[in-house]
PDB file of C-alpha atoms in Angstrom:
ATOM      1  CA  UNK A 447      34.130  12.040-181.447  1.00  0.00           C
ATOM      2  CA  UNK A 448      33.267  15.127-183.458  1.00  0.00           C
ATOM      3  CA  UNK A 449      30.108  15.653-181.394  1.00  0.00           C
ATOM      4  CA  UNK A 450      32.029  15.279-178.135  1.00  0.00           C
ATOM      5  CA  UNK A 451      34.679  17.710-179.326  1.00  0.00           C
ATOM      6  CA  UNK A 452      32.037  20.279-180.282  1.00  0.00           C
ATOM      7  CA  UNK A 453      30.362  19.931-176.884  1.00  0.00           C
ATOM      8  CA  UNK A 454      33.636  20.372-175.006  1.00  0.00           C
ATOM      9  CA  UNK A 455      34.600  23.382-177.117  1.00  0.00           C
ATOM     10  CA  UNK A 456      31.211  25.018-176.535  1.00  0.00           C
ATOM     11  CA  UNK A 457      31.508  24.539-172.779  1.00  0.00           C
ATOM     12  CA  UNK A 458      34.995  26.036-172.825  1.00  0.00           C
ATOM     13  CA  UNK A 459      33.768  29.030-174.829  1.00  0.00           C
ATOM     14  CA  UNK A 460      30.889  29.579-172.423  1.00  0.00           C
ATOM     15  CA  UNK A 461      33.235  29.401-169.460  1.00  0.00           C
ATOM     16  CA  UNK A 462      35.477  31.991-171.100  1.00  0.00           C
ATOM     17  CA  UNK A 463      32.500  34.332-171.542  1.00  0.00           C
ATOM     18  CA  UNK A 464      31.551  33.931-167.881  1.00  0.00           C
ATOM     19  CA  UNK A 465      35.107  34.864-166.858  1.00  0.00           C
ATOM     20  CA  UNK A 466      34.812  38.014-168.966  1.00  0.00           C
ATOM     21  CA  UNK A 467      31.694  39.136-167.064  1.00  0.00           C
ATOM     22  CA  UNK A 468      33.345  41.833-164.989  1.00  0.00           C
ATOM     23  CA  UNK A 469      33.657  45.589-164.924  1.00  0.00           C
ATOM     24  CA  UNK A 470      31.155  47.706-166.819  1.00  0.00           C
ATOM     25  CA  UNK A 471      28.104  46.726-168.868  1.00  0.00           C
ATOM     26  CA  UNK A 472      26.096  49.435-170.638  1.00  0.00           C
ATOM     27  CA  UNK A 473      22.361  48.936-171.175  1.00  0.00           C
ATOM     28  CA  UNK A 474      21.097  49.997-174.589  1.00  0.00           C
ATOM     29  CA  UNK A 475      17.355  50.417-174.154  1.00  0.00           C
ATOM     30  CA  UNK A 476      15.437  51.207-177.317  1.00  0.00           C
ATOM     31  CA  UNK A 477      12.793  53.075-175.318  1.00  0.00           C
ATOM     32  CA  UNK A 478      15.237  55.555-173.813  1.00  0.00           C
ATOM     33  CA  UNK A 479      17.726  56.212-176.617  1.00  0.00           C
ATOM     34  CA  UNK A 480      15.595  59.177-177.745  1.00  0.00           C
ATOM     35  CA  UNK A 481      16.204  58.591-181.431  1.00  0.00           C
ATOM     36  CA  UNK A 482      19.932  58.010-181.100  1.00  0.00           C
ATOM     37  CA  UNK A 483      21.432  55.326-183.318  1.00  0.00           C
ATOM     38  CA  UNK A 484      21.921  52.177-181.176  1.00  0.00           C
ATOM     39  CA  UNK A 485      24.879  51.012-183.268  1.00  0.00           C
ATOM     40  CA  UNK A 486      26.641  54.362-182.928  1.00  0.00           C
ATOM     41  CA  UNK A 487      26.005  54.411-179.168  1.00  0.00           C
ATOM     42  CA  UNK A 488      27.334  50.857-178.901  1.00  0.00           C
ATOM     43  CA  UNK A 489      30.468  51.896-180.766  1.00  0.00           C
ATOM     44  CA  UNK A 490      31.000  54.840-178.438  1.00  0.00           C
ATOM     45  CA  UNK A 491      30.609  52.898-175.181  1.00  0.00           C
ATOM     46  CA  UNK A 492      32.937  50.180-176.453  1.00  0.00           C
ATOM     47  CA  UNK A 493      35.458  52.870-177.404  1.00  0.00           C
ATOM     48  CA  UNK A 494      35.125  54.135-173.848  1.00  0.00           C
ATOM     49  CA  UNK A 495      36.051  50.694-172.533  1.00  0.00           C
ATOM     50  CA  UNK A 496      32.782  48.899-171.700  1.00  0.00           C
ATOM     51  CA  UNK A 497      33.242  45.133-171.647  1.00  0.00           C
ATOM     52  CA  UNK A 498      29.611  44.215-172.318  1.00  0.00           C
ATOM     53  CA  UNK A 499      26.406  45.566-173.816  1.00  0.00           C
ATOM     54  CA  UNK A 500      22.910  44.555-172.708  1.00  0.00           C
ATOM     55  CA  UNK A 501      20.488  45.245-175.554  1.00  0.00           C
ATOM     56  CA  UNK A 502      16.848  45.786-174.643  1.00  0.00           C
ATOM     57  CA  UNK A 503      13.931  46.589-176.979  1.00  0.00           C
ATOM     58  CA  UNK A 504      10.484  45.184-176.261  1.00  0.00           C
ATOM     59  CA  UNK A 505       8.512  47.152-178.849  1.00  0.00           C
ATOM     60  CA  UNK A 506      10.333  47.156-182.190  1.00  0.00           C
ATOM     61  CA  UNK A 507       9.501  44.327-184.603  1.00  0.00           C
ATOM     62  CA  UNK A 508      11.878  41.363-184.711  1.00  0.00           C
ATOM     63  CA  UNK A 509      12.495  41.724-188.458  1.00  0.00           C
ATOM     64  CA  UNK A 510      13.841  45.208-187.792  1.00  0.00           C
ATOM     65  CA  UNK A 511      15.752  44.225-184.673  1.00  0.00           C
ATOM     66  CA  UNK A 512      17.575  41.241-186.173  1.00  0.00           C
ATOM     67  CA  UNK A 513      19.955  43.078-188.535  1.00  0.00           C
ATOM     68  CA  UNK A 514      20.663  45.651-185.825  1.00  0.00           C
ATOM     69  CA  UNK A 515      21.402  42.950-183.246  1.00  0.00           C
ATOM     70  CA  UNK A 516      23.627  41.062-185.675  1.00  0.00           C
ATOM     71  CA  UNK A 517      25.600  44.228-186.464  1.00  0.00           C
ATOM     72  CA  UNK A 518      26.090  45.141-182.804  1.00  0.00           C
ATOM     73  CA  UNK A 519      27.119  41.540-182.112  1.00  0.00           C
ATOM     74  CA  UNK A 520      29.795  41.812-184.822  1.00  0.00           C
ATOM     75  CA  UNK A 521      31.011  45.122-183.396  1.00  0.00           C
ATOM     76  CA  UNK A 522      31.278  43.568-179.939  1.00  0.00           C
ATOM     77  CA  UNK A 523      33.115  40.507-181.274  1.00  0.00           C
ATOM     78  CA  UNK A 524      35.659  42.713-183.029  1.00  0.00           C
ATOM     79  CA  UNK A 525      36.353  44.538-179.763  1.00  0.00           C
ATOM     80  CA  UNK A 526      36.315  41.582-177.338  1.00  0.00           C
ATOM     81  CA  UNK A 527      33.089  42.778-175.715  1.00  0.00           C
ATOM     82  CA  UNK A 528      30.099  40.609-174.814  1.00  0.00           C
ATOM     83  CA  UNK A 529      26.718  41.179-176.437  1.00  0.00           C
ATOM     84  CA  UNK A 530      23.726  40.104-174.336  1.00  0.00           C
ATOM     85  CA  UNK A 531      20.073  40.448-175.323  1.00  0.00           C
ATOM     86  CA  UNK A 532      17.258  41.021-172.847  1.00  0.00           C
ATOM     87  CA  UNK A 533      14.282  38.677-173.096  1.00  0.00           C
ATOM     88  CA  UNK A 534      14.320  37.630-176.768  1.00  0.00           C
ATOM     89  CA  UNK A 535      15.405  33.998-177.049  1.00  0.00           C
ATOM     90  CA  UNK A 536      14.685  33.922-180.782  1.00  0.00           C
ATOM     91  CA  UNK A 537      16.762  37.048-181.369  1.00  0.00           C
ATOM     92  CA  UNK A 538      19.684  35.535-179.459  1.00  0.00           C
ATOM     93  CA  UNK A 539      19.544  32.397-181.583  1.00  0.00           C
ATOM     94  CA  UNK A 540      19.219  34.290-184.847  1.00  0.00           C
ATOM     95  CA  UNK A 541      21.910  36.895-184.185  1.00  0.00           C
ATOM     96  CA  UNK A 542      24.466  34.665-182.475  1.00  0.00           C
ATOM     97  CA  UNK A 543      24.497  36.889-179.385  1.00  0.00           C
ATOM     98  CA  UNK A 544      26.807  35.904-176.538  1.00  0.00           C
ATOM     99  CA  UNK A 545      24.048  35.735-173.965  1.00  0.00           C
ATOM    100  CA  UNK A 546      20.429  36.073-172.936  1.00  0.00           C
ATOM    101  CA  UNK A 547      19.089  37.867-169.882  1.00  0.00           C
ATOM    102  CA  UNK A 548      15.805  36.803-168.267  1.00  0.00           C
ATOM    103  CA  UNK A 549      13.576  39.021-166.163  1.00  0.00           C
ATOM    104  CA  UNK A 550      11.314  37.959-163.333  1.00  0.00           C
ATOM    105  CA  UNK A 551       8.347  37.374-165.675  1.00  0.00           C
ATOM    106  CA  UNK A 552      10.197  35.446-168.394  1.00  0.00           C
ATOM    107  CA  UNK A 553      10.235  31.678-168.838  1.00  0.00           C
ATOM    108  CA  UNK A 554      12.127  29.691-166.170  1.00  0.00           C
ATOM    109  CA  UNK A 555      15.900  29.470-166.327  1.00  0.00           C
ATOM    110  CA  UNK A 556      15.795  25.662-166.446  1.00  0.00           C
ATOM    111  CA  UNK A 557      13.587  25.704-169.547  1.00  0.00           C
ATOM    112  CA  UNK A 558      15.589  28.338-171.403  1.00  0.00           C
ATOM    113  CA  UNK A 559      18.922  26.690-170.593  1.00  0.00           C
ATOM    114  CA  UNK A 560      17.814  23.601-172.524  1.00  0.00           C
ATOM    115  CA  UNK A 561      16.983  25.721-175.568  1.00  0.00           C
ATOM    116  CA  UNK A 562      20.180  27.774-175.697  1.00  0.00           C
ATOM    117  CA  UNK A 563      23.407  26.706-177.397  1.00  0.00           C
ATOM    118  CA  UNK A 564      25.972  25.451-174.912  1.00  0.00           C
ATOM    119  CA  UNK A 565      28.290  28.390-175.559  1.00  0.00           C
ATOM    120  CA  UNK A 566      25.632  31.017-174.756  1.00  0.00           C
ATOM    121  CA  UNK A 567      25.620  32.568-171.290  1.00  0.00           C
ATOM    122  CA  UNK A 568      22.334  32.946-169.427  1.00  0.00           C
ATOM    123  CA  UNK A 569      21.484  35.536-166.797  1.00  0.00           C
ATOM    124  CA  UNK A 570      18.552  35.818-164.428  1.00  0.00           C
ATOM    125  CA  UNK A 571      17.078  38.654-162.386  1.00  0.00           C
ATOM    126  CA  UNK A 572      16.833  37.855-158.660  1.00  0.00           C
ATOM    127  CA  UNK A 573      15.866  39.622-155.449  1.00  0.00           C
ATOM    128  CA  UNK A 574      17.109  37.305-152.709  1.00  0.00           C
ATOM    129  CA  UNK A 575      19.876  34.845-151.937  1.00  0.00           C
ATOM    130  CA  UNK A 576      17.428  31.940-152.218  1.00  0.00           C
ATOM    131  CA  UNK A 577      16.362  33.061-155.695  1.00  0.00           C
ATOM    132  CA  UNK A 578      19.991  33.443-156.705  1.00  0.00           C
ATOM    133  CA  UNK A 579      20.891  29.937-155.547  1.00  0.00           C
ATOM    134  CA  UNK A 580      17.892  28.480-157.381  1.00  0.00           C
ATOM    135  CA  UNK A 581      18.771  30.334-160.588  1.00  0.00           C
ATOM    136  CA  UNK A 582      22.369  29.150-160.494  1.00  0.00           C
ATOM    137  CA  UNK A 583      21.275  25.574-159.800  1.00  0.00           C
ATOM    138  CA  UNK A 584      18.918  25.742-162.790  1.00  0.00           C
ATOM    139  CA  UNK A 585      21.684  26.841-165.144  1.00  0.00           C
ATOM    140  CA  UNK A 586      22.111  30.607-164.826  1.00  0.00           C
ATOM    141  CA  UNK A 587      25.659  31.785-165.546  1.00  0.00           C
ATOM    142  CA  UNK A 588      25.123  35.130-163.812  1.00  0.00           C
ATOM    143  CA  UNK A 589      22.455  36.819-161.710  1.00  0.00           C
ATOM    144  CA  UNK A 590      21.395  40.439-161.601  1.00  0.00           C
ATOM    145  CA  UNK A 591      19.953  42.562-158.813  1.00  0.00           C
ATOM    146  CA  UNK A 592      18.067  45.809-159.397  1.00  0.00           C
ATOM    147  CA  UNK A 593      19.550  48.578-157.284  1.00  0.00           C
ATOM    148  CA  UNK A 594      17.443  51.362-155.770  1.00  0.00           C
ATOM    149  CA  UNK A 595      19.544  54.556-155.935  1.00  0.00           C
ATOM    150  CA  UNK A 596      18.033  55.759-152.676  1.00  0.00           C
ATOM    151  CA  UNK A 597      19.046  52.552-150.846  1.00  0.00           C
ATOM    152  CA  UNK A 598      21.812  50.514-152.518  1.00  0.00           C
ATOM    153  CA  UNK A 599      21.484  47.821-149.791  1.00  0.00           C
ATOM    154  CA  UNK A 600      25.006  46.344-149.821  1.00  0.00           C
ATOM    155  CA  UNK A 601      23.956  43.883-147.079  1.00  0.00           C
ATOM    156  CA  UNK A 602      21.460  42.229-149.423  1.00  0.00           C
ATOM    157  CA  UNK A 603      24.067  42.069-152.159  1.00  0.00           C
ATOM    158  CA  UNK A 604      26.599  40.531-149.795  1.00  0.00           C
ATOM    159  CA  UNK A 605      24.136  37.789-148.813  1.00  0.00           C
ATOM    160  CA  UNK A 606      23.532  36.998-152.479  1.00  0.00           C
ATOM    161  CA  UNK A 607      27.272  37.067-153.214  1.00  0.00           C
ATOM    162  CA  UNK A 608      27.936  34.590-150.415  1.00  0.00           C
ATOM    163  CA  UNK A 609      25.204  32.250-151.683  1.00  0.00           C
ATOM    164  CA  UNK A 610      26.469  31.825-155.253  1.00  0.00           C
ATOM    165  CA  UNK A 611      29.659  31.254-157.201  1.00  0.00           C
ATOM    166  CA  UNK A 612      28.602  32.855-160.503  1.00  0.00           C
ATOM    167  CA  UNK A 613      29.072  36.563-161.359  1.00  0.00           C
ATOM    168  CA  UNK A 614      26.796  39.086-159.631  1.00  0.00           C
ATOM    169  CA  UNK A 615      25.545  42.060-161.651  1.00  0.00           C
ATOM    170  CA  UNK A 616      24.202  45.256-160.052  1.00  0.00           C
ATOM    171  CA  UNK A 617      21.630  46.528-162.516  1.00  0.00           C
ATOM    172  CA  UNK A 618      21.311  50.322-163.039  1.00  0.00           C
ATOM    173  CA  UNK A 619      19.820  52.961-160.740  1.00  0.00           C
ATOM    174  CA  UNK A 620      22.845  53.596-158.526  1.00  0.00           C
ATOM    175  CA  UNK A 621      24.891  56.759-158.189  1.00  0.00           C
ATOM    176  CA  UNK A 622      28.632  57.249-158.798  1.00  0.00           C
ATOM    177  CA  UNK A 623      29.323  57.515-155.068  1.00  0.00           C
ATOM    178  CA  UNK A 624      27.774  54.058-154.531  1.00  0.00           C
ATOM    179  CA  UNK A 625      30.291  52.224-156.719  1.00  0.00           C
ATOM    180  CA  UNK A 626      32.809  51.478-153.975  1.00  0.00           C
ATOM    181  CA  UNK A 627      30.138  50.078-151.640  1.00  0.00           C
ATOM    182  CA  UNK A 628      28.655  47.908-154.372  1.00  0.00           C
ATOM    183  CA  UNK A 629      32.009  46.451-155.342  1.00  0.00           C
ATOM    184  CA  UNK A 630      32.882  45.864-151.689  1.00  0.00           C
ATOM    185  CA  UNK A 631      29.667  43.825-151.410  1.00  0.00           C
ATOM    186  CA  UNK A 632      30.977  41.448-154.066  1.00  0.00           C
ATOM    187  CA  UNK A 633      29.432  42.836-157.240  1.00  0.00           C
ATOM    188  CA  UNK A 634      31.332  41.749-160.358  1.00  0.00           C
ATOM    189  CA  UNK A 635      29.582  43.867-162.986  1.00  0.00           C
ATOM    190  CA  UNK A 636      27.943  47.291-162.894  1.00  0.00           C
ATOM    191  CA  UNK A 637      25.194  47.545-165.526  1.00  0.00           C
ATOM    192  CA  UNK A 638      24.406  51.205-166.162  1.00  0.00           C
ATOM    193  CA  UNK A 639      22.241  53.262-168.441  1.00  0.00           C
ATOM    194  CA  UNK A 640      21.667  56.935-167.564  1.00  0.00           C
ATOM    195  CA  UNK A 641      25.127  57.271-166.000  1.00  0.00           C
ATOM    196  CA  UNK A 642      26.518  56.886-169.529  1.00  0.00           C
ATOM    197  CA  UNK A 643      23.747  57.448-172.062  1.00  0.00           C
ATOM    198  CA  UNK A 644      22.361  60.458-170.221  1.00  0.00           C
ATOM    199  CA  UNK A 645      25.600  62.388-170.634  1.00  0.00           C
ATOM    200  CA  UNK A 646      26.909  64.477-173.503  1.00  0.00           C
ATOM    201  CA  UNK A 647      30.307  62.778-173.652  1.00  0.00           C
ATOM    202  CA  UNK A 648      29.540  59.058-173.689  1.00  0.00           C
ATOM    203  CA  UNK A 649      33.100  57.826-174.201  1.00  0.00           C
ATOM    204  CA  UNK A 650      34.426  59.990-171.373  1.00  0.00           C
ATOM    205  CA  UNK A 651      31.598  59.003-169.006  1.00  0.00           C
ATOM    206  CA  UNK A 652      32.243  55.339-169.740  1.00  0.00           C
ATOM    207  CA  UNK A 653      35.944  55.762-169.085  1.00  0.00           C
ATOM    208  CA  UNK A 654      35.336  57.612-165.810  1.00  0.00           C
ATOM    209  CA  UNK A 655      33.188  54.767-164.446  1.00  0.00           C
ATOM    210  CA  UNK A 656      35.827  52.228-165.444  1.00  0.00           C
ATOM    211  CA  UNK A 657      38.464  54.334-163.701  1.00  0.00           C
ATOM    212  CA  UNK A 658      36.360  54.288-160.521  1.00  0.00           C
ATOM    213  CA  UNK A 659      36.032  50.512-160.841  1.00  0.00           C
ATOM    214  CA  UNK A 660      39.783  50.130-161.214  1.00  0.00           C
ATOM    215  CA  UNK A 661      40.307  52.199-158.078  1.00  0.00           C
ATOM    216  CA  UNK A 662      38.250  49.702-156.068  1.00  0.00           C
ATOM    217  CA  UNK A 663      40.460  46.722-156.972  1.00  0.00           C
TER     218      UNK A 663
END
């Protein structure tokens, strides 16, 4: 009975995290922070209102990344924000992160889903509606689409949105004027980097994007 209760609770917690996948996610990329403190940047974007952080660092050693990831995870938990790690299954498990994001060259969704705790959300990068349907069928809780700022392609996003029931994330590269079109195509989450981290006033930039998102509702 205890095992059944734990399983049910984990599924409920995962479902709650999926429901919270909406609005703005800020990408913290270790390669592009230019020496800025990731924890301080995380604090500032959360203060600005971001509901999720996607942490990406493919070069720093895991022993150095673990305490940083655990600290950012705690910060997110204290502020009701989701903390998702890009590509590092072991770092997700060790830090207790809310989710893992898989790129096109990572291990298959079906394999990773079996290795993750039940309460951990799993995202997958896709390019087409067929890929999105396959990812969701294999256990992905959300899918992401890379957006070319020169051609946001809302038609492609709409086809993917119509093919799946899980949240759809538009991943970086777009411009402020594209937000309305992306949301109209069924995007649930905007995942940004330069639009926030490339500005002098991170909290204000975060808040301005959220205000634009609220205007599209």
